[in-house]
Structure formats: C-alpha cells, structure tokens
Coordinates of C-alpha atoms in Angstrom, one line a residue:
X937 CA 0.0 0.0 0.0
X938 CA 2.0 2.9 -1.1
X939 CA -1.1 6.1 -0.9
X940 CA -2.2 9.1 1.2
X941 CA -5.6 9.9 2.6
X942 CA -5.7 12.3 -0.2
X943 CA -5.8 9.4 -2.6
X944 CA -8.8 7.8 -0.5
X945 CA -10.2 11.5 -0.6
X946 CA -10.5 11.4 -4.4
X947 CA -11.7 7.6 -4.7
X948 CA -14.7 9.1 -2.4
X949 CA -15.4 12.7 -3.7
X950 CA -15.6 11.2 -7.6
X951 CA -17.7 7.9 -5.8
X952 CA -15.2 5.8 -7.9
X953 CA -15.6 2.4 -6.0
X954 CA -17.8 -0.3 -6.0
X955 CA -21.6 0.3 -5.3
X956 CA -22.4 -3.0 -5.4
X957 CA -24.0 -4.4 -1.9
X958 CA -22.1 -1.7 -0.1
X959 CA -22.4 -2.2 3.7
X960 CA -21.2 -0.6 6.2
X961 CA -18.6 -2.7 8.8
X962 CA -21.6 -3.4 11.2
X963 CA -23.8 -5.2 8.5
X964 CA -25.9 -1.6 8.0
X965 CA -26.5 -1.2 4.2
X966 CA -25.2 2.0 3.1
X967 CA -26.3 4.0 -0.1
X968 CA -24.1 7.4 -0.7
X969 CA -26.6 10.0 -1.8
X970 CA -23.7 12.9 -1.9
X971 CA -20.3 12.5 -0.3
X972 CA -20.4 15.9 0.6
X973 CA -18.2 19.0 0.3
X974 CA -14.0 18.5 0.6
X975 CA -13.0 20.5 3.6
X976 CA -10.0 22.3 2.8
X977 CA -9.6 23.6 7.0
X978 CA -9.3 22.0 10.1
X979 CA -12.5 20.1 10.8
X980 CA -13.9 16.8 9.5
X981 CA -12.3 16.2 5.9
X982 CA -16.2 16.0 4.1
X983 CA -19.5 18.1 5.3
X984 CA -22.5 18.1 4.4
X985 CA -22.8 14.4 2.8
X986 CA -26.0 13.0 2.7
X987 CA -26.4 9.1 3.5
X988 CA -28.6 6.6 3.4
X989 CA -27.5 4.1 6.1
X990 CA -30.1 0.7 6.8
X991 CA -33.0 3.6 5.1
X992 CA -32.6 6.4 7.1
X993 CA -31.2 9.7 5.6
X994 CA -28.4 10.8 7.3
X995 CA -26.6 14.3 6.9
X996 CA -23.4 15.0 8.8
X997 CA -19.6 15.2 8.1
X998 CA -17.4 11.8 6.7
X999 CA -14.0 11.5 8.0
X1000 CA -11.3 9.5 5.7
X1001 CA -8.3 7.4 7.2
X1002 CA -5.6 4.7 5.4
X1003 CA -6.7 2.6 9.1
X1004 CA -9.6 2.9 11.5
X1005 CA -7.0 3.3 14.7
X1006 CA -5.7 7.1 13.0
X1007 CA -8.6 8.2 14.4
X1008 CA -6.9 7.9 17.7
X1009 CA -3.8 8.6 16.5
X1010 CA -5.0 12.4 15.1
X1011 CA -6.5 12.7 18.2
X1012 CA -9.6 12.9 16.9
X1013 CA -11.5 11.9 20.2
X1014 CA -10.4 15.1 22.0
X1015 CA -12.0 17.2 19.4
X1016 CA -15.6 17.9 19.5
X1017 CA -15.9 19.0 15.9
X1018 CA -15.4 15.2 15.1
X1019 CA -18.7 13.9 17.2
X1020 CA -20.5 14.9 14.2
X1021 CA -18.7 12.2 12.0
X1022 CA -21.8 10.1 10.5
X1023 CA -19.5 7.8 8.7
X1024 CA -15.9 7.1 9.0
X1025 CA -14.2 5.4 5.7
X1026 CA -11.1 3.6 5.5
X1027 CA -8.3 1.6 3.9
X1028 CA -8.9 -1.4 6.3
X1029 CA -10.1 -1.4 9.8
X1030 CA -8.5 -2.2 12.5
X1031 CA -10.7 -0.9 15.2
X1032 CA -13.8 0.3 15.9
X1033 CA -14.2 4.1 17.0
X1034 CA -16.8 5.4 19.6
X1035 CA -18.2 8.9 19.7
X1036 CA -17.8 10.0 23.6
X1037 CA -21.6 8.8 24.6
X1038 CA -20.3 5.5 23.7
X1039 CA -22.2 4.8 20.4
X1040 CA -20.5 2.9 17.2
X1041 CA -19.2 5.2 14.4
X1042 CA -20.3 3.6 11.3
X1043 CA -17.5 2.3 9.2
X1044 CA -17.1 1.7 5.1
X1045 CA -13.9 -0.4 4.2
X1046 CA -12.3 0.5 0.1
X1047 CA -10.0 -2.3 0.4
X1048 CA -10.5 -3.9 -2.6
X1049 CA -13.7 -2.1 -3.9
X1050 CA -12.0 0.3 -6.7
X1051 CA -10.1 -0.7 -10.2
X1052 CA -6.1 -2.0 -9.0
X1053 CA -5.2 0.5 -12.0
X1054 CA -6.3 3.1 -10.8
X1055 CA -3.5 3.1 -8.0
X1056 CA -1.4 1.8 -10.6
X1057 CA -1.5 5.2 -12.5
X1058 CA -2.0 7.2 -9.5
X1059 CA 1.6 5.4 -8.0
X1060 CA 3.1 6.1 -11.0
X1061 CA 2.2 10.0 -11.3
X1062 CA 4.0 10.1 -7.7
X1063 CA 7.1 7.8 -8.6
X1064 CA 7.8 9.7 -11.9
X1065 CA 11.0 11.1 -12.1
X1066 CA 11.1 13.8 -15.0
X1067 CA 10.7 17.4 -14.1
X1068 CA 6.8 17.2 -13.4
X1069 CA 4.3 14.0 -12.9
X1070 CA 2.5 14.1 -15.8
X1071 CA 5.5 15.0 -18.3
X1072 CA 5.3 11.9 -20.0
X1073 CA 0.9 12.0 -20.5
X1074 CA 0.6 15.4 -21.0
X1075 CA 0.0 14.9 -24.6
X1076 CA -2.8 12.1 -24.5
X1077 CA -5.4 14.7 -21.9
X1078 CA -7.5 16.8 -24.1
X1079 CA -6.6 20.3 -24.8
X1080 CA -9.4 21.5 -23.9
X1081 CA -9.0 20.1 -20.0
X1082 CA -5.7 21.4 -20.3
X1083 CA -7.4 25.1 -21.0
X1084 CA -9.2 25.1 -18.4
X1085 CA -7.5 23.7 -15.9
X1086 CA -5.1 26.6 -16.6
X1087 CA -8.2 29.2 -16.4
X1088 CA -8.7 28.0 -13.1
X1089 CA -5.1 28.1 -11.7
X1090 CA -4.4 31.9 -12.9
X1091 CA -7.5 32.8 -11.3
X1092 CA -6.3 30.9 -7.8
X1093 CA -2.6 32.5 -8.8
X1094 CA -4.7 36.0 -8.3
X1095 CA -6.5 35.8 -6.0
X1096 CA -3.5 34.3 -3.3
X1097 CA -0.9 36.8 -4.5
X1098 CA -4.0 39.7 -3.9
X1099 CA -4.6 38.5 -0.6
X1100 CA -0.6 39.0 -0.2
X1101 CA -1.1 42.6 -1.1
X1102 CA -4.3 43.2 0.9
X1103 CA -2.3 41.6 4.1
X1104 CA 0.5 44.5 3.1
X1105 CA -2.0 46.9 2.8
X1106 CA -3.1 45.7 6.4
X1107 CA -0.3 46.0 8.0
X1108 CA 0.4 50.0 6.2
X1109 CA -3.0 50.7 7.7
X1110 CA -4.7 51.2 4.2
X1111 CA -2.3 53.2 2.8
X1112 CA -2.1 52.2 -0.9
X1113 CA 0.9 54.5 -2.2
X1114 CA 2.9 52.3 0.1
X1115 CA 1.7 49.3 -0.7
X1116 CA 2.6 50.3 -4.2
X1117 CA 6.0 51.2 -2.8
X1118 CA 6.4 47.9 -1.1
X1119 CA 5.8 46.1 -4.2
X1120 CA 7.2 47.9 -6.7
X1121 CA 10.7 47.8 -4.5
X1122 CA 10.7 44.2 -4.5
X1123 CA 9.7 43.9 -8.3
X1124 CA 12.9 45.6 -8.7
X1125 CA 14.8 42.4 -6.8
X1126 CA 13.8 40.2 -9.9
X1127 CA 13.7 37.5 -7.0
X1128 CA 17.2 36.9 -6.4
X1129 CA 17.1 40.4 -4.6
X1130 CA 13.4 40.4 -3.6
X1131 CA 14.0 40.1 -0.1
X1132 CA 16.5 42.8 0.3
X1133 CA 14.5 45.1 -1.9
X1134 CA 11.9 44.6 0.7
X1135 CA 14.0 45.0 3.5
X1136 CA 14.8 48.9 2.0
X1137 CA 11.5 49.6 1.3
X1138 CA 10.2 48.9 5.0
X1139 CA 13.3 50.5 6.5
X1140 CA 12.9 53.7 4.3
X1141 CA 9.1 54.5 4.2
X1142 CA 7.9 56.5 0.6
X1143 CA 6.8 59.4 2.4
X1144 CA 10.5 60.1 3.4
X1145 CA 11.1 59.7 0.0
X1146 CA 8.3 61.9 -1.0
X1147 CA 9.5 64.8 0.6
X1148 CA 12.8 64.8 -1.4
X1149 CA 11.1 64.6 -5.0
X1150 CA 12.9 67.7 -6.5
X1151 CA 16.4 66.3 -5.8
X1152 CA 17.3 62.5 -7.5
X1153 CA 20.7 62.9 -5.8
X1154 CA 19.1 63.1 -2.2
X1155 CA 16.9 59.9 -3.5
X1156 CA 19.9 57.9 -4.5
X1157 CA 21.6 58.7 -1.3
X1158 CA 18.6 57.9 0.7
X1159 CA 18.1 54.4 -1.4
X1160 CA 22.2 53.5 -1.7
X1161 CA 22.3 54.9 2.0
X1162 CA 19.7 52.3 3.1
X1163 CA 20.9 49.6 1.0
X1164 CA 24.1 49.2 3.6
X1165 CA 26.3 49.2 0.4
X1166 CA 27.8 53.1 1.0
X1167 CA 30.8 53.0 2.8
X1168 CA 33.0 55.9 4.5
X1169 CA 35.8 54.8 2.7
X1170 CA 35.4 55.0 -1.0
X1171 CA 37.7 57.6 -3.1
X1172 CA 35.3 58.3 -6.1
X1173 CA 33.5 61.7 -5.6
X1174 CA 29.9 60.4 -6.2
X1175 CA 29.9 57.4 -3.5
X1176 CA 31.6 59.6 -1.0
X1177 CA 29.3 62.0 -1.9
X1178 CA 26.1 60.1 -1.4
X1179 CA 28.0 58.9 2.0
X1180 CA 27.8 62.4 3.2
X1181 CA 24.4 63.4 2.6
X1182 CA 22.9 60.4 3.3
X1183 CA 24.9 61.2 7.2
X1184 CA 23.1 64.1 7.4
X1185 CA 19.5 62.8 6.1
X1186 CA 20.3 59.2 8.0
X1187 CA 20.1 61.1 11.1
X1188 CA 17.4 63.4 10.3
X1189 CA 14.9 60.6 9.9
X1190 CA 17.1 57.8 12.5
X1191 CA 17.0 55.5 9.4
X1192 CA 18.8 52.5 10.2
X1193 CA 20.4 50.9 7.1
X1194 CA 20.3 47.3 6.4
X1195 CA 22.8 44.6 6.5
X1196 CA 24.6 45.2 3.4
X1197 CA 25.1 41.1 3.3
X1198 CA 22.0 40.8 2.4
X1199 CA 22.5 41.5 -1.6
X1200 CA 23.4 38.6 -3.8
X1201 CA 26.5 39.1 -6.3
X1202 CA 27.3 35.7 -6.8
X1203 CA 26.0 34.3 -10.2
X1204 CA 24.4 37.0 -11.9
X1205 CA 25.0 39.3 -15.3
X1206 CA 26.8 42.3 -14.4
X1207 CA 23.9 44.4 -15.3
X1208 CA 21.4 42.5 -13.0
X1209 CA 23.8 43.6 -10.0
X1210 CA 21.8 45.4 -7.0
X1211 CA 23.9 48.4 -7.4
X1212 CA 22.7 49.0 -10.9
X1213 CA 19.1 47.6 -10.2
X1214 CA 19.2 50.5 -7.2
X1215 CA 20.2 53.0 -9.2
X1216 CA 17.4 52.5 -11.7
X1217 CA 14.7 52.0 -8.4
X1218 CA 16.1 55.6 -7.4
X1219 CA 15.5 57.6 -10.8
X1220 CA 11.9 56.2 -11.1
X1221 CA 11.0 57.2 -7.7
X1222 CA 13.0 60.5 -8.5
X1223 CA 11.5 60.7 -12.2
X1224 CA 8.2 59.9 -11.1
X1225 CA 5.2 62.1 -9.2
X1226 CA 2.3 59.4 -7.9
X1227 CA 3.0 56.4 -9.9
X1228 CA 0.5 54.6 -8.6
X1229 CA -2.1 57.0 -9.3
X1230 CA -0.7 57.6 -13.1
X1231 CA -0.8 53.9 -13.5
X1232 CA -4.1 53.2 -12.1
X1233 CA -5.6 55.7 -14.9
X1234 CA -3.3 54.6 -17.7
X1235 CA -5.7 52.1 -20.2
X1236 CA -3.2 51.4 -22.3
X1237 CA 0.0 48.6 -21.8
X1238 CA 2.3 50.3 -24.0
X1239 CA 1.8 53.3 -21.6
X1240 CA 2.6 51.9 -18.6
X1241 CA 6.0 49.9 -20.1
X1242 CA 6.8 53.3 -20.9
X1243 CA 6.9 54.5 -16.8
X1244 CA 9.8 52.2 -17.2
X1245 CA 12.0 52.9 -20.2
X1246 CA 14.6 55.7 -20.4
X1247 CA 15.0 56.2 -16.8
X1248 CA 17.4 59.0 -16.2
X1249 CA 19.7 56.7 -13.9
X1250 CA 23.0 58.7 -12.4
X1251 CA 25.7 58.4 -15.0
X1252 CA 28.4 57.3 -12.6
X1253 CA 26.9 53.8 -13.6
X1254 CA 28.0 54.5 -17.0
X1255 CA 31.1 52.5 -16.5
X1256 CA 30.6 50.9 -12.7
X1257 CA 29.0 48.0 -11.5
X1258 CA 30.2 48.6 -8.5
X1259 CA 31.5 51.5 -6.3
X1260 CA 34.7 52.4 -6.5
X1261 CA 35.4 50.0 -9.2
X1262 CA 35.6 51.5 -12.8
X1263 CA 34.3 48.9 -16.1
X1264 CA 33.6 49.4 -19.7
X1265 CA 30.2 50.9 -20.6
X1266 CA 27.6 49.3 -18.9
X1267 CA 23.7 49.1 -20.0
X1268 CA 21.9 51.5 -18.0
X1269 CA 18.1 50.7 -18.9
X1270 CA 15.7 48.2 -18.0
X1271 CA 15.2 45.4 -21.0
X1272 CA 12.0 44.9 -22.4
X1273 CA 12.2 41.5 -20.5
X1274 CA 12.5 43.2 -17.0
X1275 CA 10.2 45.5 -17.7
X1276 CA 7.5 43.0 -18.5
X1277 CA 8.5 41.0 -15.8
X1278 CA 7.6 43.8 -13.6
X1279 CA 4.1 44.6 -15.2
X1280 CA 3.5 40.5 -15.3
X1281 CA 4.3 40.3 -11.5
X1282 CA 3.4 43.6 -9.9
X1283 CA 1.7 45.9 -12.1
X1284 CA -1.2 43.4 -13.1
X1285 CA -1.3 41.8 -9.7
X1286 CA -1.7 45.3 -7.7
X1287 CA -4.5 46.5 -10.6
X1288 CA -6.5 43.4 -9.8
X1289 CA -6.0 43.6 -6.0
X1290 CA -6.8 47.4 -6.2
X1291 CA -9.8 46.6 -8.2
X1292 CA -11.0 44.0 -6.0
X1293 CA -10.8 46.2 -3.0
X1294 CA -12.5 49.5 -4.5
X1295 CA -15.2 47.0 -6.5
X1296 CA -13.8 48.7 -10.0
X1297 CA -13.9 45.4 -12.3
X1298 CA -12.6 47.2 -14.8
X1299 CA -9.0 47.9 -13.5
X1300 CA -9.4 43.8 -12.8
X1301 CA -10.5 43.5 -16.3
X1302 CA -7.4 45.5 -17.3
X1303 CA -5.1 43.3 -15.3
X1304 CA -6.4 40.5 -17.4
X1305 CA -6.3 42.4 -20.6
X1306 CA -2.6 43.3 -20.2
X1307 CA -1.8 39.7 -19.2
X1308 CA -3.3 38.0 -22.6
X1309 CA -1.1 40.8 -23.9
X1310 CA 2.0 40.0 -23.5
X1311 CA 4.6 37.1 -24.9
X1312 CA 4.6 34.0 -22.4
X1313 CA 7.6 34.3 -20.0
X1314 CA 10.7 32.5 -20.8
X1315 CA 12.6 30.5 -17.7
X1316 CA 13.4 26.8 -16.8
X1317 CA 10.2 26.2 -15.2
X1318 CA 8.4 27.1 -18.3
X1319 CA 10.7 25.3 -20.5
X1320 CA 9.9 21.9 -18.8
X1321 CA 6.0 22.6 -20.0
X1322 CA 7.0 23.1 -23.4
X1323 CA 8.8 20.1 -23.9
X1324 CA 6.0 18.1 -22.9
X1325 CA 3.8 20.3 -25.1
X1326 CA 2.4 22.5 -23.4
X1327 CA 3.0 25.9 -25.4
X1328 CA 1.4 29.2 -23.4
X1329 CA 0.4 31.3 -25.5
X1330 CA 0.7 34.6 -23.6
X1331 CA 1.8 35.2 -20.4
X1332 CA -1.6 34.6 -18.9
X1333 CA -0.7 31.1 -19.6
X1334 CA 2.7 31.5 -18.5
X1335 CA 1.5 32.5 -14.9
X1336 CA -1.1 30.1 -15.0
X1337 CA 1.7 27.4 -15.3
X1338 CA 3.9 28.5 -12.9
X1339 CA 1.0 28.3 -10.8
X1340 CA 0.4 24.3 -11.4
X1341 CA 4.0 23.8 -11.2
X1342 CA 4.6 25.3 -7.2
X1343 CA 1.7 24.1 -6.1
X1344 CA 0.5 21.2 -7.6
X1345 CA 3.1 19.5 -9.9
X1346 CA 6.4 20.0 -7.1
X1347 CA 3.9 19.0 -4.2
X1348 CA 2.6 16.2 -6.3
X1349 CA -1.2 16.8 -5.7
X1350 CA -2.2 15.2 -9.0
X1351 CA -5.6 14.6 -7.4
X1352 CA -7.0 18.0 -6.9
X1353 CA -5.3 19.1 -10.6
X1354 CA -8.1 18.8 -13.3
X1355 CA -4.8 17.3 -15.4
X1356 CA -4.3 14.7 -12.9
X1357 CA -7.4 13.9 -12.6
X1358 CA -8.5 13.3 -16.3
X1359 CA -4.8 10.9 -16.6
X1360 CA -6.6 9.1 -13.3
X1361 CA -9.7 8.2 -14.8
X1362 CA -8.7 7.5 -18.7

C-alpha cells in the first residue's frame, strides 16, 4: 500500500468504488446520496454528505483514514468538531471508533472495492522522475481540459498573491501609495534580490522619500544609503558624496540601514547587479510624481511599459558596477524583459487587487487584458512545460503554469489538478 488519505479523498469525492451491496462494517447497508463538500480547513475532511445508512437519511460530516485506529492517532476523540462524523471510511479497519456517549461510528472499508489500476496510474504519477508527474501524459489529456484547468489556476494564482497585497496593505493601515511602494521595490529584486528590496523599502518609508522629489541625488543617497552598500571609505567623488548626505539625512529621519550582506553578487550578469538595479529603483522614484495613481488611470500597456523605459539613472553607472570600481560601458536601462517581468508580477497583480478592493472590475479587467497581452515568460520552469507540449500562449498562460507547477506539480497533488485527474480516470 503505497497512498495518502488524499488518494482515498478522491476515490470518495468522484464515488469511484464499487456500489455494489455496499455495507457498512456493522452489516448496515449503506447508499451514498452525496459525499459531501471536501473541507479544505481544520474540521472533519467531508461536510454536508447526505447518506442513506439501513433507510434512514443521514446528513453530517465523513471522516477519511488509510486505518480505522488514525482516528486515535490524530487525536480525533479530543475534538468535539469530530462527534458529528456520521461515517468514518477507510483503507482497512483495525478498530472500531466510539463517539464520547459511547455509540459505534459507522464504518465503510475500500480495500479492494476500486479498479487496481487506478492506484497503478496514481503510484506512477508520484514515482515519476522527470521534471513534473504528468510530463510523459501530457500529450494524451485533451486540450481542452488542459485550457481550463489553466483558467482556473491563474484565477487561484490572483487571488493568493491579492490577498498577499491586501495583508500589506493591512499591515500599512490602508495606505495604498505604500503598498505600491512595497511592491514595486521588491519587483525591482527580480527575486534573487526580492528580499532585500523589501528589507529597503520597509526601513525607508515612501513618504520620506516623497519629501525629497525635487532632488534625485538626495533619492539615490537615501536608497544606496539604506541599501548598507555606501561606505565611509570609497575615493570616487559620487559614492563619498552620497556617504555624506545620506549622514546628514540618516540622522534626520534615524534611518537605520540594512545589512549590506544581504544582496546577492554571486551568479548573476553584471547588469542585474543590485547596485545598478538600485540606481534604476532611485531615478523612477526620483523621475516619477504618484506612480501609482498615473498607473491606475493609464488604459493602455504600451503606456505603462513606458513608466519604465529611459530612466534617467545617475551616469556614474555608466562604466561601474560597482563603487569604487571602474568597467567598460555598462547598459543602464531596464530590458524589455525586465520591464515585463515587472508589469506580469506587480503591475497586473496590484490593478486586480486594487480593483477588488474599491469594487472597480474594470481595472481587474485590465489586469487580465494586459496579461493575454503579453509574450509567455521564458525560464526553466516554463521550459519543462514546453517540452512536454504544453505551449502558453501569452503570459496569462505563462502564470497560469507557474501556478500548477509550485503548487501542484512540485507537491505532487495530482488529485486536486483537473490534469491529474483526467490521466486518473482515462
């Protein structure tokens, strides 16, 4: 027996057992009207199934184990929630269960009552070894179950990364510009960086910011001076300059920089270097009065990729990657890759959360809009799909597969993907 409870889940949510003379452990004959509603939180794992058990109509909550004594072993007696239990399915049984005034709990035994191939193909979706479980059988499920499977994961993709931004939002008591802030900052990581883009924006707060609009140089010293990455002892004019000011404003506001450790180097093009992505994060909060605002009425995507192009970043970076340290000419702009890659994971995400909030579908609609849009991403994750033929078509898509890859595909829940599911029951 090599399953989960999830597996026994799915044999009783899609009833596909045996019907025939089904009786309960206790000799009561049992008819399934509805197995009731998967419980997805703590609690019984069905409610709301409705059984027929010896010809009366029971309605209650079913609770699924691989063996009748997990019910002990969950400590499921100590928990009133589970006195409701009007059936209690299993693997096998090996021991009955009581509710606490003593009474039987009735129990239905699958041991042998669904098709041996369908844990055959179930065991083999979880022993696969290429890059996802289904790699090898994507091509044999119809397109069309493919499509929508898809629709249905970029939908769950938005609607856990809004409640990400609504928790942000939260915590900044409602304040949207820095939410925007927040987010933005950490777009600007490109997710090796993330964290430490987040770090600086929650250490330096975008009213501070705010207030020094008319001057990009006091911007790039608050932002550099934040980073942890300015140092006393630098000889070029510009980094010892920036050390200077950002003394005086440091103390102004008791900033406390962060740990300048906290910026990956290692691994990564020149021009995707913190320093350089920092520089660019200063000249659009420098170059730009209420970007939030100007996006939310922007209709159009090739405006808002535009917020991003042509930033006027300091030209020190010109020819340095680093402080201190002179290069050949370096690339100063965001690629049109980058800048996608911010619209696809920030821009889009904070107009449907935004919408959502204020009850405008139409910036939702836009977030959408924008999404079918724009090419499919290009990374290894994505690459794995395409070799087993799955082709996005925009970045809608793209997202939408990135979505059944972290949380369905890696955690192998084959069962509760509409994919999986189809490849279960061919």
């Amino acid at each position: 027996m090599v399953f989960t409870e999830q597996f026994l889940f799915f044999i009783w949510q899609f009833r596909l057992f045996d019907f025939k003379g089904l009786s309960c452990v206790g000799g009561e004959l049992l008819e399934v009207v509805s197995p009731g509603l998967l419980n997805q939180n703590a609690g019984p794992d069905f409610s709301k199934a409705k059984l027929l058990i010896d010809g009366t109509l029971w309605v209650g909550n079913v609770e699924i184990h691989l063996r009748s004594s997990d019910w002990y072993l969950h400590h499921h007696q100590k928990d009133a929630a589970f006195e409701s239990v009007i059936l209690h399915v299993v693997y096998e049984h090996d021991r009955e269960i009581c509710r606490k005034d003593g009474s039987l709990i009735p129990v239905l035994v699958l041991k042998e009552r669904f098709p041996a191939g369908l844990l055959a193909r179930y065991q083999l979706l979880l022993n696969e070894k290429q890059a996802f479980p289904c790699a090898n059988q994507l091509q044999i499920v119809d397109p069309i179950i493919v499509e929508s499977t898809l629709s249905r994961l970029i939908a769950e993709r938005f609607e856990d990364k809004s409640n990400e931004i609504l928790d942000r939002l939260d915590l900044l008591k409602g304040n949207w510009d820095e939410t925007f802030y927040f987010f933005i900052a950490r777009a600007f990581g490109f997710n090796v960086n993330a964290q430490p883009f987040e770090m600086l924006a929650t250490s330096l707060p975008q009213q501070i910011m705010a207030k020094h609009k008319n001057s990009q140089f006091q911007i790039e010293a608050l932002t550099f001076g934040q980073s942890g990455l300015l140092r006393s002892d630098f000889t070029d004019t510009y980094p010892r300059a920036l050390f200077a000011e950002y003394t005086f404003l440091r103390k102004k506001y008791r900033l406390q920089e962060i740990n300048a450790e906290a910026w990956k180097f290692m691994r990564m093009r020149p021009q995707n270097f913190p320093t350089i992505r920092l520089a660019q994060f200063a000249s659009l909060m420098a170059s730009s009065s209420h970007l939030f605002s100007t996006i939310l009425e922007l209709e159009e995507l090739p405006d808002v990729c535009r917020l991003f192009e042509n930033l006027p970043v300091n030209p020190y970076w010109k020819q340095h990657y680093h402080f201190n340290k002179a290069t050949k000419q370096v690339s100063l702009q965001l690629g049109r890759s980058s800048i996608h890659g911010i619209v696809i994971n920030t821009i889009c995400q904070l107009l449907f959360s935004y919408g959502r909030y204020t009850g405008n579908a139409m910036l939702s609609d836009r977030a959408f809009s924008f999404l079918t849009s724009l090419a499919p991403e290009h990374n290894t994750i994505i690459a794995q799909y395409v070799r087993s033929g799955l082709k996005p078509e925009n970045a809608m898509m793209s997202q939408a597969i990135l979505q059944l890859n972290k949380y369905y595909c890696n955690q192998k829940k084959c069962l509760n993907c509409g994919v999986g599911v189809k490849i279960l029951n061919r």
